[in-house]
PDB file of C-alpha atoms in Angstrom:
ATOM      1  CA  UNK A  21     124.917 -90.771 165.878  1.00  0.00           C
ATOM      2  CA  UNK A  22     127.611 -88.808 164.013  1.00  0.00           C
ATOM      3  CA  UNK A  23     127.491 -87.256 160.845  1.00  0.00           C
ATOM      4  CA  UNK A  24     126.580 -89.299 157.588  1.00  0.00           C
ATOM      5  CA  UNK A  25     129.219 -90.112 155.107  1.00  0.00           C
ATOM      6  CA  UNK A  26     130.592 -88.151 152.641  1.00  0.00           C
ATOM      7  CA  UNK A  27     128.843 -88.437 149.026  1.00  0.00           C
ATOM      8  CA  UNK A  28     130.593 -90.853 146.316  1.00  0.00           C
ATOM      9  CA  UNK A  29     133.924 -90.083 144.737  1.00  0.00           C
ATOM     10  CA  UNK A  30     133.577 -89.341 141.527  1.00  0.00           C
ATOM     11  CA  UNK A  31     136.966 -89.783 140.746  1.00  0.00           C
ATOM     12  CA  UNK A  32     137.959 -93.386 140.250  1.00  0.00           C
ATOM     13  CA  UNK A  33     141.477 -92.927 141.244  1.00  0.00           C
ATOM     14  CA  UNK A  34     140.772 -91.520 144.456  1.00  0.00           C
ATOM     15  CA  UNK A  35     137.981 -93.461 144.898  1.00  0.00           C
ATOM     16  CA  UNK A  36     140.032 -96.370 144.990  1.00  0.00           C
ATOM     17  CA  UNK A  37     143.397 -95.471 146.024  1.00  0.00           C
ATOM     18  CA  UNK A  38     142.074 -92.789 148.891  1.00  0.00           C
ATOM     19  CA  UNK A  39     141.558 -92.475 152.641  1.00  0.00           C
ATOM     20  CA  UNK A  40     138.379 -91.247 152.503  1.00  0.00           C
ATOM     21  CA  UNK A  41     135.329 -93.914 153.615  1.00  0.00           C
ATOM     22  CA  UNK A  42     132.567 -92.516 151.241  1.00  0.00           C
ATOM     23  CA  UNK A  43     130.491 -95.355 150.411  1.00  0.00           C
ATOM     24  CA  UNK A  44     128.101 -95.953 147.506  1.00  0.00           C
ATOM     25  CA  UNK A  45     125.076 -97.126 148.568  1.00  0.00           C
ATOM     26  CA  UNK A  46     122.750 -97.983 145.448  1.00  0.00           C
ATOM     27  CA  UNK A  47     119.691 -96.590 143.833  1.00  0.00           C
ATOM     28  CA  UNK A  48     117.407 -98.197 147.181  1.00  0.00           C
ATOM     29  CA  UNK A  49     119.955 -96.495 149.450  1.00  0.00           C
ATOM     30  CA  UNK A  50     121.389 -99.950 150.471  1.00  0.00           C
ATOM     31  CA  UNK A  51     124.805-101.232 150.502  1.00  0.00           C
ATOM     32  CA  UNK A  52     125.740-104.957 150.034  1.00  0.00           C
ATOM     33  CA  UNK A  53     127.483-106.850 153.286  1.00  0.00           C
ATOM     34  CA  UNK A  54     129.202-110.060 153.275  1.00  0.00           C
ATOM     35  CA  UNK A  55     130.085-111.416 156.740  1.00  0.00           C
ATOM     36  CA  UNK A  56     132.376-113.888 157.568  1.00  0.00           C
ATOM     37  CA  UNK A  57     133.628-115.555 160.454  1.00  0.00           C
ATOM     38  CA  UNK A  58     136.541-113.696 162.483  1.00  0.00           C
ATOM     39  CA  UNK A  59     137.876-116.942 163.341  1.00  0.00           C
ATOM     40  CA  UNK A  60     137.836-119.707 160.647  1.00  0.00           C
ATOM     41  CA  UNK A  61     137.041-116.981 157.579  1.00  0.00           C
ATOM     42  CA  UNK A  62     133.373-119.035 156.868  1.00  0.00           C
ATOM     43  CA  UNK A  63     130.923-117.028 155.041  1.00  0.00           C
ATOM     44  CA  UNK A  64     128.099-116.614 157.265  1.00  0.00           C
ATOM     45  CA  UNK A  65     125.480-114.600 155.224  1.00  0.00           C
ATOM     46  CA  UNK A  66     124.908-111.260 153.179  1.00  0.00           C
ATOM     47  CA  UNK A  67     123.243-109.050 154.127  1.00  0.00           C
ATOM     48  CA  UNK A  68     122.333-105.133 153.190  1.00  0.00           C
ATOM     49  CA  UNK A  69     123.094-101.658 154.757  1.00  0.00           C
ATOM     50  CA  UNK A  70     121.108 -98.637 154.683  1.00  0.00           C
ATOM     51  CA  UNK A  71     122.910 -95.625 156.001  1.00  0.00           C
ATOM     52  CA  UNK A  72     121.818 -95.967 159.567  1.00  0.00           C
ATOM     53  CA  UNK A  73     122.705 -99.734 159.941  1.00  0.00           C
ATOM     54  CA  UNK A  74     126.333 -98.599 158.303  1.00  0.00           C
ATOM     55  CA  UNK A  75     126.440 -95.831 161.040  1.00  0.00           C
ATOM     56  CA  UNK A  76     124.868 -97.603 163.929  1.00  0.00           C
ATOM     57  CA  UNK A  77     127.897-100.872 162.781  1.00  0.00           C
ATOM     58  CA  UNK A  78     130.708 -98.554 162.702  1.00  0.00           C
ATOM     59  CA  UNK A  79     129.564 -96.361 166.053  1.00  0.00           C
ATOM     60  CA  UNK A  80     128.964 -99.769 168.162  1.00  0.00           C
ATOM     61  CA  UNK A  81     131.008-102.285 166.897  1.00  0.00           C
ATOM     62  CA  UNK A  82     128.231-104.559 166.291  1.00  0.00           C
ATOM     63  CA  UNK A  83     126.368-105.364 163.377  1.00  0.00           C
ATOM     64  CA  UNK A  84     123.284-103.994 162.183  1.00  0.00           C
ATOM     65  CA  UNK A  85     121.305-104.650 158.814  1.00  0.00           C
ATOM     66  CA  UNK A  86     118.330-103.096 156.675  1.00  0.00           C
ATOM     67  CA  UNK A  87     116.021-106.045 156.383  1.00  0.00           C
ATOM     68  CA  UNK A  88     114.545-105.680 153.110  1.00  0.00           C
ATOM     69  CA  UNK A  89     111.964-107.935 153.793  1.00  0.00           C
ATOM     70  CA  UNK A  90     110.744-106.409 156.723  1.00  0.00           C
ATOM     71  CA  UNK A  91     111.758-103.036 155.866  1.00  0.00           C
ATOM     72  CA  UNK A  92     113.482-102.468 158.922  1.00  0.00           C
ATOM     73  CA  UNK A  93     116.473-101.329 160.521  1.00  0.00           C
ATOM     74  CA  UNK A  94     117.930-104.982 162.094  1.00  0.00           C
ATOM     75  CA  UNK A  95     120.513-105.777 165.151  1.00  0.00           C
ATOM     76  CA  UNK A  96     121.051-109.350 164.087  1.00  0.00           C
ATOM     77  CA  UNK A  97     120.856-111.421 167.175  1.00  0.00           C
ATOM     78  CA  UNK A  98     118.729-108.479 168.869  1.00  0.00           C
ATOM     79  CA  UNK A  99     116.304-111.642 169.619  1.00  0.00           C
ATOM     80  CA  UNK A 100     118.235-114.799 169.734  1.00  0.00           C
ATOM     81  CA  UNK A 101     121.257-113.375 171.623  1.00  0.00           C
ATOM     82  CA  UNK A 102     123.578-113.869 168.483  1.00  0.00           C
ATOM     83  CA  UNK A 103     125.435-110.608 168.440  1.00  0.00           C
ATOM     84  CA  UNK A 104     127.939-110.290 165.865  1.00  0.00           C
ATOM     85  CA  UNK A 105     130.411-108.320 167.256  1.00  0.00           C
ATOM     86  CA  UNK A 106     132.883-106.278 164.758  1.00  0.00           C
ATOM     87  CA  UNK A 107     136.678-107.865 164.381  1.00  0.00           C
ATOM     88  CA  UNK A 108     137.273-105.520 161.079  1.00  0.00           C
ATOM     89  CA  UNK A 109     135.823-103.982 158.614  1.00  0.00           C
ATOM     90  CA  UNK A 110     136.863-103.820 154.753  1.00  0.00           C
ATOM     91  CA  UNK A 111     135.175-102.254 151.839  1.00  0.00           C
ATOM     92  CA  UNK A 112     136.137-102.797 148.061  1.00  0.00           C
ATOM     93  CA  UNK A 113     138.142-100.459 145.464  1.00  0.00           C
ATOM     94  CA  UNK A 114     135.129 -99.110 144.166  1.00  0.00           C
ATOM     95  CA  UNK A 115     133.462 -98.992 147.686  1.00  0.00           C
ATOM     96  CA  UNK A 116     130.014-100.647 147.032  1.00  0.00           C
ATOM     97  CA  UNK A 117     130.521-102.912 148.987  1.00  0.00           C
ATOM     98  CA  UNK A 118     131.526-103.966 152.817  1.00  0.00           C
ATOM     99  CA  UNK A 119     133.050-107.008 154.385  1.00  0.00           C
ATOM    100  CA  UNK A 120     132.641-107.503 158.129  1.00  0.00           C
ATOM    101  CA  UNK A 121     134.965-110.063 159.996  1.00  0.00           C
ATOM    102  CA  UNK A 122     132.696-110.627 163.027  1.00  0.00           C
ATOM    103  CA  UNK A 123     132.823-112.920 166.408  1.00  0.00           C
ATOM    104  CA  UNK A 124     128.963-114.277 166.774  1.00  0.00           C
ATOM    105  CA  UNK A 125     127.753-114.379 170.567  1.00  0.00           C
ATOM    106  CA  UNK A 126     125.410-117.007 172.169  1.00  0.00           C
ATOM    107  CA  UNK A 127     125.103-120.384 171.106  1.00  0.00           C
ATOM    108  CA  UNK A 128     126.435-119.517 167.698  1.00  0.00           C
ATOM    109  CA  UNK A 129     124.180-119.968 164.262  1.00  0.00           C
ATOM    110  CA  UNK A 130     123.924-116.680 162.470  1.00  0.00           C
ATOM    111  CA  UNK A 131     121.066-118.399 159.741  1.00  0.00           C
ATOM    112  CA  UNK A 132     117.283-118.166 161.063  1.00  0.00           C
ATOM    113  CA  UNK A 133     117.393-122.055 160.032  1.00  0.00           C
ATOM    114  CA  UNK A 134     119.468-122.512 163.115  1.00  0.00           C
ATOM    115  CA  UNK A 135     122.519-123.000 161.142  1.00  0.00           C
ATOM    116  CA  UNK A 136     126.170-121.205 161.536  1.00  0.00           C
ATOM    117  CA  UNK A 137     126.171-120.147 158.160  1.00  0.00           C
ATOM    118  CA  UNK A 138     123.078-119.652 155.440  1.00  0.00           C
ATOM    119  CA  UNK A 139     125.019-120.963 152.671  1.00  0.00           C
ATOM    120  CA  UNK A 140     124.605-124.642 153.293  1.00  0.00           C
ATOM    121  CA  UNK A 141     123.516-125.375 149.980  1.00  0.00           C
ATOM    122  CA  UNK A 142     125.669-126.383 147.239  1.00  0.00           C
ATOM    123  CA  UNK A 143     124.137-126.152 143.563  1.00  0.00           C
ATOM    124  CA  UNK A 144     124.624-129.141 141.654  1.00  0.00           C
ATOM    125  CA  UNK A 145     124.109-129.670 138.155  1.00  0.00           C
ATOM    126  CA  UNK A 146     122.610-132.552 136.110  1.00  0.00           C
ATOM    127  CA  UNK A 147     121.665-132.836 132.623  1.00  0.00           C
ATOM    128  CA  UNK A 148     120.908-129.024 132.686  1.00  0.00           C
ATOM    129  CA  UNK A 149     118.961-128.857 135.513  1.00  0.00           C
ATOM    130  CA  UNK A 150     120.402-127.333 139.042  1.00  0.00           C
ATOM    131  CA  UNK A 151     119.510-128.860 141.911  1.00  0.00           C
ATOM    132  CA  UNK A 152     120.505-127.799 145.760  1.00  0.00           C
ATOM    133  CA  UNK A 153     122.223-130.534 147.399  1.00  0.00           C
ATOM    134  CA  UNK A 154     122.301-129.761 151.391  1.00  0.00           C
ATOM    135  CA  UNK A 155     125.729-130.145 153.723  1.00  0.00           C
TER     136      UNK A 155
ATOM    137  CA  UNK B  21     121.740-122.243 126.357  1.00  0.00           C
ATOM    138  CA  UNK B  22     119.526-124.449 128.796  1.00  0.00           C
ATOM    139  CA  UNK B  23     116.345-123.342 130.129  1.00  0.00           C
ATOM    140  CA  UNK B  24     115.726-120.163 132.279  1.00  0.00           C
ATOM    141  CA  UNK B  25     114.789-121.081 136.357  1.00  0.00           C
ATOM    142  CA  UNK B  26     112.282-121.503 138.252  1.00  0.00           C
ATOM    143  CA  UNK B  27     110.364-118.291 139.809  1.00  0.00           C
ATOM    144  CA  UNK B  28     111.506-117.392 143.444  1.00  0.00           C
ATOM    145  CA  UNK B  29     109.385-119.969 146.027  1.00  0.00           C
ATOM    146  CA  UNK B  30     106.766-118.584 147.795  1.00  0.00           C
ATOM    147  CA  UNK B  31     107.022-120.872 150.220  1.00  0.00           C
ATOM    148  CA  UNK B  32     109.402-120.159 152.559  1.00  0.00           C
ATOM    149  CA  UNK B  33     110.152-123.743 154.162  1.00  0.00           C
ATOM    150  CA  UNK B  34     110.421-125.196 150.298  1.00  0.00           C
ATOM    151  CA  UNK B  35     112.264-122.452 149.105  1.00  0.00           C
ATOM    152  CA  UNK B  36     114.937-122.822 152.731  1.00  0.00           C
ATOM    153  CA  UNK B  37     114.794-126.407 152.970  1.00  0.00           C
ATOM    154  CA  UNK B  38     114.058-127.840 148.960  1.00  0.00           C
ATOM    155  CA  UNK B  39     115.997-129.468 146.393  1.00  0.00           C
ATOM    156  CA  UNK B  40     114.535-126.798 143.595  1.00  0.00           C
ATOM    157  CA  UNK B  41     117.290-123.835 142.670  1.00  0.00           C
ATOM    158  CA  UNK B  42     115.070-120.973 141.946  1.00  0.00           C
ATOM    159  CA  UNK B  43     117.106-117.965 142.405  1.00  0.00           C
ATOM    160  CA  UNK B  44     115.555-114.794 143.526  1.00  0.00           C
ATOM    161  CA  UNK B  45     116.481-112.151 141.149  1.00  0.00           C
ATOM    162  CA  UNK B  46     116.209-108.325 142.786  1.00  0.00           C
ATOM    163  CA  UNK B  47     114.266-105.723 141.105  1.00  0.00           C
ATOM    164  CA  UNK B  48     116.669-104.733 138.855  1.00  0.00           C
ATOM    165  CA  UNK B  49     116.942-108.502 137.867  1.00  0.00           C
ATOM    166  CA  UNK B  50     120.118-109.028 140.044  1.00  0.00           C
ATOM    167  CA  UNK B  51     121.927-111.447 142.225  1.00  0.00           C
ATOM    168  CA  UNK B  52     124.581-110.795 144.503  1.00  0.00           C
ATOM    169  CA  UNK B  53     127.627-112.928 143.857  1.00  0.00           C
ATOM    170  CA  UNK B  54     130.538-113.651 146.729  1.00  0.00           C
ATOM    171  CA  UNK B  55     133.724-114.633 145.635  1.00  0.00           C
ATOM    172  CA  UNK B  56     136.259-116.536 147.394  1.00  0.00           C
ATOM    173  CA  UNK B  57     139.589-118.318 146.061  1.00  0.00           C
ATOM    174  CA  UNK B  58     138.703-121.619 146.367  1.00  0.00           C
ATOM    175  CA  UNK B  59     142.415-122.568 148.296  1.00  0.00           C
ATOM    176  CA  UNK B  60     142.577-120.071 151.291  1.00  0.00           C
ATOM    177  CA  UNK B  61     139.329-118.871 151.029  1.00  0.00           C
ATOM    178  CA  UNK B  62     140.203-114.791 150.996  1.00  0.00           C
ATOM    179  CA  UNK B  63     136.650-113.147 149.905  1.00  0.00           C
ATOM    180  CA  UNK B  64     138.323-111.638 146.339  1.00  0.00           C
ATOM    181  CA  UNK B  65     135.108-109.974 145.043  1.00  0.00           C
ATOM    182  CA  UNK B  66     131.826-109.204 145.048  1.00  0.00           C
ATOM    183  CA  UNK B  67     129.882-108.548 142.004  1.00  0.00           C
ATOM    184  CA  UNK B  68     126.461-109.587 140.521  1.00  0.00           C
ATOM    185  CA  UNK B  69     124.768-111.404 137.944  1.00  0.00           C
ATOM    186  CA  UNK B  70     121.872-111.310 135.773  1.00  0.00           C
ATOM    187  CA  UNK B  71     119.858-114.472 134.620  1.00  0.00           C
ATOM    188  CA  UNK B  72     122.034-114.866 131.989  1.00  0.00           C
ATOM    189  CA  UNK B  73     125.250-114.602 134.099  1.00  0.00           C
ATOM    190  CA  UNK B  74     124.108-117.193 136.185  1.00  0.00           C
ATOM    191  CA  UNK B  75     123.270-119.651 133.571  1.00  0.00           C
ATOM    192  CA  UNK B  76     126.773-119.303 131.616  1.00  0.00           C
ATOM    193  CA  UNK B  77     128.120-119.742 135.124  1.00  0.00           C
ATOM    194  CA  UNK B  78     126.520-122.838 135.876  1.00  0.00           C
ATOM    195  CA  UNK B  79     126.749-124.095 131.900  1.00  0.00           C
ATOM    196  CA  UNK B  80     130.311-123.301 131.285  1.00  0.00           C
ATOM    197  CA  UNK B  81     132.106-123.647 135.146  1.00  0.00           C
ATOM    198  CA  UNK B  82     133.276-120.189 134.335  1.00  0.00           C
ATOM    199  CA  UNK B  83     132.701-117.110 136.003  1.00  0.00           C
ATOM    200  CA  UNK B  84     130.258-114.612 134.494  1.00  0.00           C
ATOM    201  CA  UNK B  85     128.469-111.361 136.025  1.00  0.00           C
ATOM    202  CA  UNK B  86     126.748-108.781 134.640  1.00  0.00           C
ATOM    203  CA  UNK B  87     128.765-105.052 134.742  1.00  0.00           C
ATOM    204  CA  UNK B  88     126.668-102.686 136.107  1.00  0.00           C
ATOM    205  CA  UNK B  89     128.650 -99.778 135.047  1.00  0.00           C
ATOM    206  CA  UNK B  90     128.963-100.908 131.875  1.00  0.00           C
ATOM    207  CA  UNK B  91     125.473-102.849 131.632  1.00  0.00           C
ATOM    208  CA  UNK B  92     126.865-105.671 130.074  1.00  0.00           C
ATOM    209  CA  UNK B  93     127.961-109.455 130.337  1.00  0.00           C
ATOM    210  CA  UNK B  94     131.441-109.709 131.703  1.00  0.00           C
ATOM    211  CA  UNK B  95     133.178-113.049 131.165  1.00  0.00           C
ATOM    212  CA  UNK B  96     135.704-111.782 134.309  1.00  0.00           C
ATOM    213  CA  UNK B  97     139.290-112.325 133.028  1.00  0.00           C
ATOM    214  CA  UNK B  98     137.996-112.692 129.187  1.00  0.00           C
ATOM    215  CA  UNK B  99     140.807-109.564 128.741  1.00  0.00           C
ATOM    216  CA  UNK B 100     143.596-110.432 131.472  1.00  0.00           C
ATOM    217  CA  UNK B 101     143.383-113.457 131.090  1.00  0.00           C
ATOM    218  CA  UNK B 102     142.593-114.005 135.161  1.00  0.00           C
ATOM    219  CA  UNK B 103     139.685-116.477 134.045  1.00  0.00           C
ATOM    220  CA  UNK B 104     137.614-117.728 137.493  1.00  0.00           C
ATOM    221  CA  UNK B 105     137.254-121.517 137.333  1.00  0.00           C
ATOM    222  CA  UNK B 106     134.318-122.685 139.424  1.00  0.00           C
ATOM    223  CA  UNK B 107     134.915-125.517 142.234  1.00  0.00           C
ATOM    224  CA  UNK B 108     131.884-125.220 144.384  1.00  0.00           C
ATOM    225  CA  UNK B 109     128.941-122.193 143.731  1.00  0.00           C
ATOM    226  CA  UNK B 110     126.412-122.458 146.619  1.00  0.00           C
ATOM    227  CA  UNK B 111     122.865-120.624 147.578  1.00  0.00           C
ATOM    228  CA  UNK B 112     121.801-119.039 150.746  1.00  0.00           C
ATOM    229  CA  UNK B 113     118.828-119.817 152.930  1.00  0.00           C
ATOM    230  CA  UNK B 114     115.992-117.953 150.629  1.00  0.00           C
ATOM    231  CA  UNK B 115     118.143-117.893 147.605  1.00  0.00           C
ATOM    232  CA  UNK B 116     118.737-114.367 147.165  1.00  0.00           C
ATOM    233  CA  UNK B 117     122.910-114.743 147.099  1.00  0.00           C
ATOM    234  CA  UNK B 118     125.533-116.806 145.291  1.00  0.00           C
ATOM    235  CA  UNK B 119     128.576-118.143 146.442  1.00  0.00           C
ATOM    236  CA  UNK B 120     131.685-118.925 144.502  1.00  0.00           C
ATOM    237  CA  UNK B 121     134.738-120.563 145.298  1.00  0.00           C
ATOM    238  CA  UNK B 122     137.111-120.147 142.150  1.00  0.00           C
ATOM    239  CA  UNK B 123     139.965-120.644 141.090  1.00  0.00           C
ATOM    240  CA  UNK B 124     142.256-118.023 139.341  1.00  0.00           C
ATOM    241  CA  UNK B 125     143.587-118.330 136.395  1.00  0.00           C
ATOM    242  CA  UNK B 126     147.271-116.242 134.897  1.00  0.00           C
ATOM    243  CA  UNK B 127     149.133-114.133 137.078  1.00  0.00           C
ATOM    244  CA  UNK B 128     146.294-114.111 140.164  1.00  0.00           C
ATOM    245  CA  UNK B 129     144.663-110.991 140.664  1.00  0.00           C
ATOM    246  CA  UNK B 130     141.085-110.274 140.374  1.00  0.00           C
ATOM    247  CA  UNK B 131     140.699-106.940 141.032  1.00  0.00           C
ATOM    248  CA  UNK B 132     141.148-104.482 138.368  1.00  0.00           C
ATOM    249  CA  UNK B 133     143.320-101.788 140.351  1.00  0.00           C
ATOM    250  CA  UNK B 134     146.257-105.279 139.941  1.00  0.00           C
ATOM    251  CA  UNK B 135     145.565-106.458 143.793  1.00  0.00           C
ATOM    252  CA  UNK B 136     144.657-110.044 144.535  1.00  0.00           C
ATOM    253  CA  UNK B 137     141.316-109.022 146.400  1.00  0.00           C
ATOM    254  CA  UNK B 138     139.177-106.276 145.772  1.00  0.00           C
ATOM    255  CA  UNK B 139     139.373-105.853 149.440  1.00  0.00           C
ATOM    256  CA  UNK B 140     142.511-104.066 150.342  1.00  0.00           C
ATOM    257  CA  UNK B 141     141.653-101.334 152.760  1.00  0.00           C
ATOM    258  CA  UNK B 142     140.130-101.665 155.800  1.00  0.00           C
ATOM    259  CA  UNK B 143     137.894 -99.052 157.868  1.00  0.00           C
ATOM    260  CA  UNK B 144     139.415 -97.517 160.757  1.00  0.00           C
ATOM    261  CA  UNK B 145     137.127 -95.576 163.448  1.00  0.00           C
ATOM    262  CA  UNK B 146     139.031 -92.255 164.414  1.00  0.00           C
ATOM    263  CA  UNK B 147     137.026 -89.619 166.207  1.00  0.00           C
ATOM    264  CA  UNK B 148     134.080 -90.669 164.799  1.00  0.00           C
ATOM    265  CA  UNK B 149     135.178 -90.199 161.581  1.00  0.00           C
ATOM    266  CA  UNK B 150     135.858 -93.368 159.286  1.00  0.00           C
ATOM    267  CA  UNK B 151     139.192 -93.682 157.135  1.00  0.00           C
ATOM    268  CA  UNK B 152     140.518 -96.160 155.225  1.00  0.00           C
ATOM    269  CA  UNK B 153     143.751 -98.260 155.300  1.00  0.00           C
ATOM    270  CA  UNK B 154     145.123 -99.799 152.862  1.00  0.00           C
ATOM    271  CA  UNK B 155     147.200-102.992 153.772  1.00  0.00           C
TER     272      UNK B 155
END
């Protein structure tokens, strides 16, 4: 692995207007990823970073994850063969966050339910109450 | 206001598969939020809410997310103007993340530095050493 990242910027103007990659990973050292598809743009999941995973993305071109629940470092599709594989990479103006355009290997589904995206849900409401409504 | 939620499901198949919206709060009482314009689907933001957030979101059909620099409630676009109508907000597999698709009200952007996306550099691998590029 290469070096870690440089520490926050401080100042909000070159935070958000620099060249310089430093991001902020929060109090539990983690850093927020939303992935999408490369081709059609379909949110696939979110997921978190820890420093390592953020290296270990950037150094390989394919995505890796801090499960939180397992509190472990992750290679999503390690298991199932789903590699996502790295199209581009974005992070935000205040850089706390990361957005990873990715190609997924294999037979395709990126959610552990089997399906190509986790967010097949929609939350409907009624008389107050939400209630999940699936695809 | 209505009613809080639920607590998070223990079980996991109830809390993947169910009908029951029982968002899973993190400890700091947080919920990541992914934004995406609701008619070409560019990822705009990401941002989170608190319990309260979320309900005004769901209640009203307006955006809401709690600031955690300022540790506050942020009606997003109460000031510009740039008010985020909801179309479609939708839950992830264990209900730890929202998504929105919205719509933008006034002159379009929703990031504060005046772009349309909060997401306006990308992360270029040079030598190891990441920069950023700004489109």
């Amino acid at each position: 692995m290469t070096s870690t990242f440089p520490s926050p910027i401080a100042d909000k103007s070159k935070n958000e207007e620099g060249a310089v990659f430093a991001p902020r990973f929060d109090a539990s050292g983690l850093i927020t990823a939303v992935v999408t598809d490369a081709g059609d743009g379909t949110l696939l999941m979110v997921a978190h970073m820890n420093e390592e995973a953020l290296r270990l993305t950037l150094d390989t071109g394919i995505a890796h994850y801090w499960s939180r629940s397992r509190k472990a470092l992750w290679k999503k599709g390690e298991t199932s063969g789903n590699l996502q594989t790295i199209t581009e990479i974005r992070t935000d103006c205040d850089q706390d966050a990361i957005w990873l355009k990715v190609k997924v290997a294999g037979d395709g589904p990126t959610c552990h339910t089997g399906r190509r995206s986790c967010f097949y849900r929609t939350i409907s409401l009624g008389d107050g109450k939400a209630v999940l409504i699936k695809e």
